[in-house]
Amino acid sequence: MVKAKTQFVCSNCGYTTAGYLGRCPNCGEWNTLIEEKIVPDAVINRKARISFDGRVAKPKRISEISGNEMPRVKTGMTELNRVLGGGIVPGSLILIGGDPGIGKSTLMLQVSGQLTKNQGSVLYVSGEESSNQIKLRADRLGVGADDFIVYPETDMAQIKSIIQQIEPDYLVIDSVQTMQEPDMQSPIGSVAQVREVTADLMQIAKTNAITVFIVGHVTKDGSIAGPKILEHMVDTVLYFEGDANYKYRILRTVKNRFGSTNELGIFEMRDHGLREVANPSEMFLEERLAGATGSAITASMEGSRPILVEVQALVAPTVFGNAQRVTTGVDRNRVAQILAVLEKHANLLLQNQDAHVRITGGVKIDEPAADLAIALAVASSYHEKATNASDVFLGEVGLGGEVRSISLIEDRLKEIAKLGFKRAIISKNNLSSIELPQHLEVVGVATLEEALKLGLGLDHFSDSSHFDH
């Protein structure tokens, strides 16, 4: 028997070293080196990229390769088609990550049932549940067809043999952390096992035109468990997010070789499975209180889709030595910068005020278009004066107090008008060469002071009417 060697592999970037190091020399992350046993290449059965029918990949001149775009397969879920860039690309490798219990298996069961109706056969490989458990859940979801094959197995050698026999159109692996390569001496779920299993699945997908869905669990910090190289190997990375205590789920595109990234799909978890939310803007705004202070509406672009969300802010006197800045769904440093601009250019004394800012509905905003809405929400809470319920605020706030233009303004304004809002306050520079929607008043402002006057109806910005400092 060949003696196995030991090495340390970084779970973040895949860097290998003979000895343990507290910090990875390649990516700079701390405590990411994991010990694993490796077997010489002679022991592992490594093959070239050969299909099940014996076809071998050969080098070709790029001029000889057909440039026709591959037809996409539509699932029965419009939201899933959106995040995939228009549908499933045959032969692609799709990774779906999420917290345990969030609904990944439910999503894949529903998609598998839809694909078997008129799109081909599905092999559903589960390493976590028995056939009876999957059948009970499938009955609850109303999923079942002759071309829907369930195979509870974790051994990749057996799985590849069954794939060769059945030749399915779609393959679901639930989950990749439970699969094992029999030639590897590393334990199930280790960095080495996850990497080798994914490499095998990639070869199956690319050489046999089988679309492979891989389900992966995420770690405490929100990244998919296993080496970071896992996300580089696949074609598409989707994150299924949400709180298990709430009914809404968000499917987000992080990487997509066949479409745009940062696309968003909204689902509602019900007793009989996941239901698509056709208009997420209404969902995010339905619980907004009329006349509440510290609230402002903005339009965020999630990929190619504009979504209206509510920005909430709460300003209160601090009981500690230093004022706290607490954020949810938006970058804390960005909020701190906006607070500094408000203090400098709008006379809001915030240095002894705690500021809490959150984006409702579980949405995360990382674009500067929400700056103006954040500033209005903070000022609204500070002055205890509500914004107009029919106003929407769009614009980037500069350090000099100016309101800067943003991208895709026409798409945002169309969504605002469609939902019945009456006025949009945007950057003055965005007004040139755009087509304004009907029944929507669009007002351009050049400075944050102008926006505060319009949004809150304030003629001055002294803080004498607020708290006694």
Coordinates of N, CA and C in Angstrom, one line a residue, residues 70-220:
M70 N -26.1 28.4 -27.5 CA -26.8 27.2 -27.2 C -28.2 27.6 -26.7
P71 N -29.2 26.9 -27.1 CA -30.6 27.2 -26.7 C -30.7 26.9 -25.2
R72 N -31.4 27.8 -24.5 CA -31.7 27.6 -23.1 C -32.9 26.8 -22.8
V73 N -32.9 26.1 -21.7 CA -34.1 25.3 -21.3 C -34.8 26.1 -20.2
K74 N -36.1 26.4 -20.5 CA -36.9 27.2 -19.5 C -37.5 26.2 -18.4
T75 N -37.3 26.6 -17.2 CA -37.9 25.9 -16.1 C -39.3 26.4 -15.9
G76 N -40.1 25.9 -15.0 CA -41.4 26.4 -14.7 C -41.4 27.6 -13.8
M77 N -40.2 28.0 -13.4 CA -40.0 29.1 -12.4 C -39.4 30.3 -13.2
T78 N -40.2 31.4 -13.3 CA -39.7 32.6 -14.0 C -38.6 33.2 -13.2
E79 N -38.7 33.2 -11.9 CA -37.6 33.8 -11.1 C -36.3 33.1 -11.3
L80 N -36.3 31.7 -11.3 CA -35.1 31.0 -11.5 C -34.5 31.2 -12.9
N81 N -35.4 31.3 -13.9 CA -34.9 31.6 -15.3 C -34.2 32.9 -15.3
R82 N -34.7 33.9 -14.5 CA -34.1 35.2 -14.5 C -32.7 35.2 -13.9
V83 N -32.5 34.5 -12.8 CA -31.2 34.5 -12.2 C -30.2 33.7 -12.9
L84 N -30.7 32.8 -13.8 CA -29.8 32.0 -14.6 C -29.5 32.7 -15.9
G85 N -30.1 33.8 -16.1 CA -29.8 34.6 -17.3 C -30.7 34.3 -18.5
G86 N -31.8 33.7 -18.2 CA -32.8 33.3 -19.3 C -33.2 31.9 -19.4
G87 N -32.6 31.0 -18.5 CA -32.9 29.6 -18.5 C -31.6 28.8 -18.3
I88 N -31.7 27.5 -18.4 CA -30.6 26.6 -18.1 C -29.9 26.4 -19.4
V89 N -28.5 26.5 -19.4 CA -27.7 26.2 -20.5 C -27.3 24.7 -20.4
P90 N -27.6 23.9 -21.4 CA -27.3 22.5 -21.4 C -25.8 22.3 -21.2
G91 N -25.5 21.3 -20.3 CA -24.1 21.0 -20.0 C -23.4 21.9 -19.0
S92 N -24.2 22.8 -18.4 CA -23.6 23.7 -17.4 C -23.5 23.1 -16.0
L93 N -22.7 23.7 -15.2 CA -22.5 23.2 -13.8 C -22.9 24.3 -12.9
I94 N -24.0 24.1 -12.1 CA -24.6 25.2 -11.3 C -24.5 24.8 -9.9
L95 N -24.0 25.7 -9.1 CA -23.8 25.5 -7.6 C -24.8 26.4 -6.9
I96 N -25.6 25.8 -6.0 CA -26.6 26.5 -5.2 C -26.2 26.3 -3.8
G97 N -25.9 27.4 -3.1 CA -25.5 27.4 -1.7 C -26.5 28.1 -0.8
G98 N -26.5 27.7 0.5 CA -27.4 28.3 1.4 C -27.4 27.7 2.8
D99 N -27.9 28.3 3.7 CA -27.9 27.8 5.1 C -28.8 26.5 5.2
P100 N -28.4 25.6 6.1 CA -29.3 24.4 6.3 C -30.7 24.8 6.7
G101 N -31.7 24.1 6.0 CA -33.1 24.4 6.3 C -33.7 25.6 5.6
I102 N -32.9 26.2 4.7 CA -33.4 27.4 4.0 C -34.3 27.1 2.9
G103 N -34.2 25.8 2.3 CA -35.1 25.4 1.2 C -34.4 25.0 0.0
K104 N -33.1 24.7 0.0 CA -32.4 24.3 -1.2 C -32.9 23.0 -1.8
S105 N -33.1 22.0 -0.9 CA -33.6 20.7 -1.4 C -35.1 20.9 -2.0
T106 N -35.9 21.7 -1.3 CA -37.2 22.0 -1.8 C -37.2 22.6 -3.2
L107 N -36.3 23.6 -3.4 CA -36.2 24.2 -4.7 C -35.8 23.2 -5.7
M108 N -34.8 22.4 -5.4 CA -34.3 21.4 -6.4 C -35.3 20.4 -6.7
L109 N -36.1 19.9 -5.8 CA -37.2 19.0 -6.0 C -38.2 19.6 -6.9
Q110 N -38.6 20.8 -6.7 CA -39.6 21.5 -7.5 C -39.1 21.6 -9.0
V111 N -37.9 22.1 -9.1 CA -37.3 22.3 -10.4 C -37.1 20.9 -11.1
S112 N -36.8 19.9 -10.4 CA -36.6 18.6 -11.0 C -38.0 18.1 -11.6
G113 N -39.0 18.3 -10.8 CA -40.4 17.9 -11.2 C -40.8 18.6 -12.4
Q114 N -40.5 19.9 -12.5 CA -40.8 20.7 -13.7 C -40.1 20.3 -15.0
L115 N -38.8 19.9 -14.8 CA -38.0 19.5 -15.9 C -38.4 18.2 -16.5
T116 N -38.9 17.3 -15.6 CA -39.3 16.0 -16.1 C -40.6 16.0 -16.9
K117 N -41.3 17.1 -16.8 CA -42.6 17.1 -17.5 C -42.5 17.1 -19.0
N118 N -41.5 17.9 -19.5 CA -41.4 18.0 -21.0 C -39.9 18.3 -21.4
Q119 N -39.0 18.3 -20.5 CA -37.6 18.7 -20.8 C -36.6 17.5 -20.7
G120 N -37.0 16.4 -20.2 CA -36.0 15.3 -20.2 C -36.1 14.6 -18.8
S121 N -35.1 13.7 -18.6 CA -35.0 12.9 -17.4 C -34.1 13.5 -16.4
V122 N -34.4 13.3 -15.1 CA -33.6 13.8 -14.0 C -33.1 12.7 -13.1
L123 N -31.9 12.7 -12.7 CA -31.3 11.8 -11.7 C -31.0 12.6 -10.5
Y124 N -31.7 12.4 -9.4 CA -31.6 13.1 -8.1 C -30.8 12.3 -7.2
V125 N -29.6 12.6 -6.9 CA -28.7 11.9 -6.0 C -28.6 12.6 -4.7
S126 N -29.0 11.9 -3.6 CA -29.1 12.5 -2.3 C -28.2 11.7 -1.4
G127 N -27.3 12.4 -0.7 CA -26.4 11.8 0.3 C -26.9 12.1 1.7
E128 N -28.0 12.8 1.8 CA -28.5 13.2 3.2 C -29.8 12.5 3.5
E129 N -30.6 12.1 2.5 CA -31.9 11.5 2.8 C -32.1 10.2 2.1
S130 N -33.0 9.4 2.7 CA -33.3 8.1 2.1 C -34.4 8.3 1.0
S131 N -34.6 7.2 0.2 CA -35.6 7.3 -0.9 C -37.0 7.6 -0.3
N132 N -37.4 7.0 0.8 CA -38.7 7.2 1.4 C -38.8 8.7 1.9
Q133 N -37.8 9.3 2.5 CA -37.9 10.7 2.9 C -38.1 11.6 1.7
I134 N -37.4 11.3 0.6 CA -37.5 12.2 -0.6 C -38.9 12.0 -1.2
K135 N -39.4 10.8 -1.1 CA -40.8 10.5 -1.7 C -41.8 11.3 -0.9
L136 N -41.7 11.3 0.5 CA -42.7 12.0 1.3 C -42.7 13.5 1.0
R137 N -41.5 14.0 0.8 CA -41.4 15.5 0.5 C -41.9 15.8 -0.9
A138 N -41.6 14.9 -1.8 CA -42.1 15.0 -3.2 C -43.6 15.0 -3.3
D139 N -44.2 14.1 -2.5 CA -45.7 14.0 -2.5 C -46.3 15.3 -2.0
R140 N -45.7 15.9 -1.0 CA -46.2 17.1 -0.4 C -46.1 18.3 -1.4
L141 N -45.0 18.2 -2.2 CA -44.8 19.3 -3.2 C -45.5 19.0 -4.5
G142 N -46.1 17.8 -4.7 CA -46.8 17.5 -5.9 C -45.9 17.2 -7.0
V143 N -44.7 16.5 -6.7 CA -43.7 16.2 -7.7 C -43.6 14.7 -7.9
G144 N -43.6 14.3 -9.2 CA -43.5 12.9 -9.5 C -43.7 12.6 -10.9
A145 N -42.8 11.8 -11.5 CA -42.8 11.4 -12.9 C -42.0 10.2 -13.1
D146 N -42.2 9.4 -14.2 CA -41.4 8.3 -14.5 C -40.0 8.6 -14.8
D147 N -39.7 9.8 -15.3 CA -38.4 10.2 -15.7 C -37.7 10.9 -14.5
F148 N -38.3 10.9 -13.3 CA -37.6 11.4 -12.1 C -37.1 10.3 -11.3
I149 N -35.8 10.1 -11.3 CA -35.1 9.0 -10.7 C -34.4 9.4 -9.5
V150 N -34.6 8.8 -8.3 CA -34.0 9.1 -7.1 C -33.0 8.0 -6.7
Y151 N -31.8 8.5 -6.3 CA -30.7 7.5 -6.0 C -30.0 8.0 -4.8
P152 N -30.2 7.4 -3.6 CA -29.6 7.7 -2.4 C -28.2 7.1 -2.3
E153 N -27.1 7.8 -2.6 CA -25.8 7.3 -2.6 C -24.8 8.4 -2.4
T154 N -23.6 8.0 -1.8 CA -22.5 9.0 -1.6 C -21.2 8.6 -2.3
D155 N -21.1 7.4 -2.8 CA -19.9 6.9 -3.5 C -19.9 7.4 -4.9
M156 N -18.9 8.2 -5.3 CA -18.9 8.8 -6.7 C -18.6 7.7 -7.7
A157 N -17.9 6.6 -7.4 CA -17.7 5.6 -8.4 C -19.1 4.9 -8.8
Q158 N -19.9 4.7 -7.8 CA -21.2 4.1 -8.0 C -22.1 5.1 -8.8
I159 N -22.0 6.4 -8.4 CA -22.8 7.4 -9.0 C -22.5 7.5 -10.5
K160 N -21.2 7.5 -10.8 CA -20.8 7.7 -12.2 C -21.2 6.4 -13.0
S161 N -21.2 5.3 -12.4 CA -21.7 4.1 -13.1 C -23.2 4.2 -13.4
I162 N -24.0 4.7 -12.5 CA -25.4 4.8 -12.7 C -25.7 5.9 -13.8
I163 N -24.9 7.0 -13.7 CA -25.1 8.0 -14.7 C -24.9 7.5 -16.1
Q164 N -23.8 6.6 -16.3 CA -23.5 6.0 -17.6 C -24.6 5.1 -18.0
Q165 N -25.3 4.4 -17.1 CA -26.4 3.5 -17.5 C -27.6 4.3 -17.9
I166 N -28.0 5.3 -17.0 CA -29.3 6.0 -17.2 C -29.2 7.1 -18.3
E167 N -28.0 7.7 -18.4 CA -27.8 8.9 -19.3 C -28.9 9.9 -19.1
P168 N -29.0 10.5 -17.9 CA -30.0 11.5 -17.7 C -29.7 12.8 -18.4
D169 N -30.7 13.7 -18.5 CA -30.4 15.0 -19.1 C -30.0 16.0 -18.0
Y170 N -30.5 15.7 -16.8 CA -30.1 16.6 -15.6 C -29.7 15.8 -14.4
L171 N -28.7 16.3 -13.7 CA -28.2 15.6 -12.5 C -28.2 16.5 -11.4
V172 N -28.8 16.1 -10.2 CA -28.8 16.9 -9.0 C -28.0 16.2 -7.9
I173 N -27.0 16.9 -7.3 CA -26.2 16.3 -6.3 C -26.6 17.1 -5.0
D174 N -27.1 16.4 -4.0 CA -27.6 17.0 -2.8 C -27.1 16.2 -1.6
S175 N -26.0 16.7 -1.0 CA -25.2 17.8 -1.3 C -23.8 17.4 -1.6
V176 N -23.0 18.3 -2.1 CA -21.6 18.0 -2.5 C -20.7 17.6 -1.3
Q177 N -21.1 18.1 -0.1 CA -20.3 17.8 1.1 C -20.4 16.4 1.6
T178 N -21.5 15.7 1.1 CA -21.7 14.3 1.5 C -21.1 13.3 0.6
M179 N -20.6 13.7 -0.6 CA -20.1 12.8 -1.6 C -18.6 12.5 -1.3
Q180 N -18.2 11.3 -1.7 CA -16.8 10.9 -1.5 C -16.2 10.2 -2.7
E181 N -15.0 10.4 -2.9 CA -14.2 9.7 -3.9 C -13.5 8.5 -3.2
P182 N -13.8 7.3 -3.7 CA -13.3 6.1 -2.9 C -11.8 6.0 -2.9
D183 N -11.1 6.6 -3.9 CA -9.6 6.6 -4.0 C -9.0 7.6 -3.0
M184 N -9.7 8.5 -2.5 CA -9.2 9.5 -1.6 C -9.3 9.0 -0.2
Q185 N -8.2 9.2 0.6 CA -8.2 8.8 2.0 C -8.7 9.9 2.9
S186 N -9.0 11.1 2.4 CA -9.5 12.2 3.2 C -10.9 11.9 3.6
P187 N -11.3 12.4 4.8 CA -12.7 12.2 5.2 C -13.7 12.9 4.4
I188 N -15.0 12.4 4.4 CA -16.0 13.0 3.7 C -16.2 14.5 4.1
G189 N -16.4 15.4 3.2 CA -16.6 16.8 3.5 C -15.3 17.6 3.6
S190 N -14.1 16.9 3.5 CA -12.9 17.7 3.6 C -12.6 18.4 2.3
V191 N -11.6 19.3 2.4 CA -11.3 20.1 1.2 C -10.9 19.3 0.0
A192 N -10.1 18.2 0.2 CA -9.7 17.4 -0.9 C -10.9 16.7 -1.5
Q193 N -11.8 16.1 -0.7 CA -12.9 15.4 -1.2 C -13.9 16.3 -2.0
V194 N -14.2 17.5 -1.5 CA -15.1 18.4 -2.2 C -14.5 18.8 -3.5
R195 N -13.2 19.1 -3.5 CA -12.5 19.5 -4.8 C -12.5 18.4 -5.8
E196 N -12.2 17.1 -5.4 CA -12.2 16.0 -6.4 C -13.6 15.7 -6.9
V197 N -14.6 15.7 -6.0 CA -15.9 15.4 -6.4 C -16.4 16.4 -7.4
T198 N -16.1 17.7 -7.2 CA -16.5 18.7 -8.1 C -15.8 18.6 -9.5
A199 N -14.5 18.2 -9.4 CA -13.8 18.0 -10.7 C -14.4 16.9 -11.5
D200 N -14.9 15.8 -10.8 CA -15.5 14.7 -11.5 C -16.8 15.2 -12.1
L201 N -17.6 15.9 -11.4 CA -18.9 16.4 -11.9 C -18.7 17.4 -13.0
M202 N -17.7 18.2 -13.0 CA -17.4 19.1 -14.1 C -17.1 18.3 -15.4
Q203 N -16.3 17.2 -15.3 CA -16.0 16.4 -16.4 C -17.3 15.8 -17.0
I204 N -18.1 15.3 -16.1 CA -19.4 14.7 -16.6 C -20.2 15.7 -17.3
A205 N -20.3 16.9 -16.8 CA -21.2 17.9 -17.4 C -20.6 18.3 -18.8
K206 N -19.4 18.5 -18.8 CA -18.8 19.1 -20.1 C -18.6 18.1 -21.2
T207 N -18.4 16.8 -20.9 CA -18.2 15.9 -21.9 C -19.5 15.1 -22.4
N208 N -20.5 15.2 -21.6 CA -21.7 14.5 -21.9 C -23.0 15.4 -22.0
A209 N -22.8 16.7 -22.0 CA -23.8 17.7 -22.1 C -25.0 17.4 -21.1
I210 N -24.6 17.0 -19.9 CA -25.5 16.8 -18.8 C -25.5 18.1 -17.9
T211 N -26.6 18.7 -17.7 CA -26.7 19.8 -16.8 C -26.6 19.3 -15.3
V212 N -25.7 19.8 -14.5 CA -25.5 19.3 -13.2 C -25.8 20.4 -12.2
F213 N -26.6 20.2 -11.2 CA -26.9 21.1 -10.1 C -26.2 20.5 -8.9
I214 N -25.4 21.3 -8.2 CA -24.7 20.9 -7.0 C -25.3 21.8 -5.9
V215 N -25.7 21.1 -4.8 CA -26.2 21.8 -3.6 C -25.1 21.8 -2.6
G216 N -24.8 23.0 -2.1 CA -23.7 23.1 -1.1 C -24.1 23.9 0.1
H217 N -23.7 23.5 1.3 CA -24.0 24.2 2.5 C -23.0 25.4 2.7
V218 N -23.4 26.4 3.4 CA -22.5 27.5 3.7 C -22.0 27.5 5.1
T219 N -20.9 28.2 5.4 CA -20.3 28.2 6.7 C -20.9 29.4 7.5
K220 N -20.3 29.6 8.7 CA -20.9 30.7 9.5 C -20.7 32.1 8.9

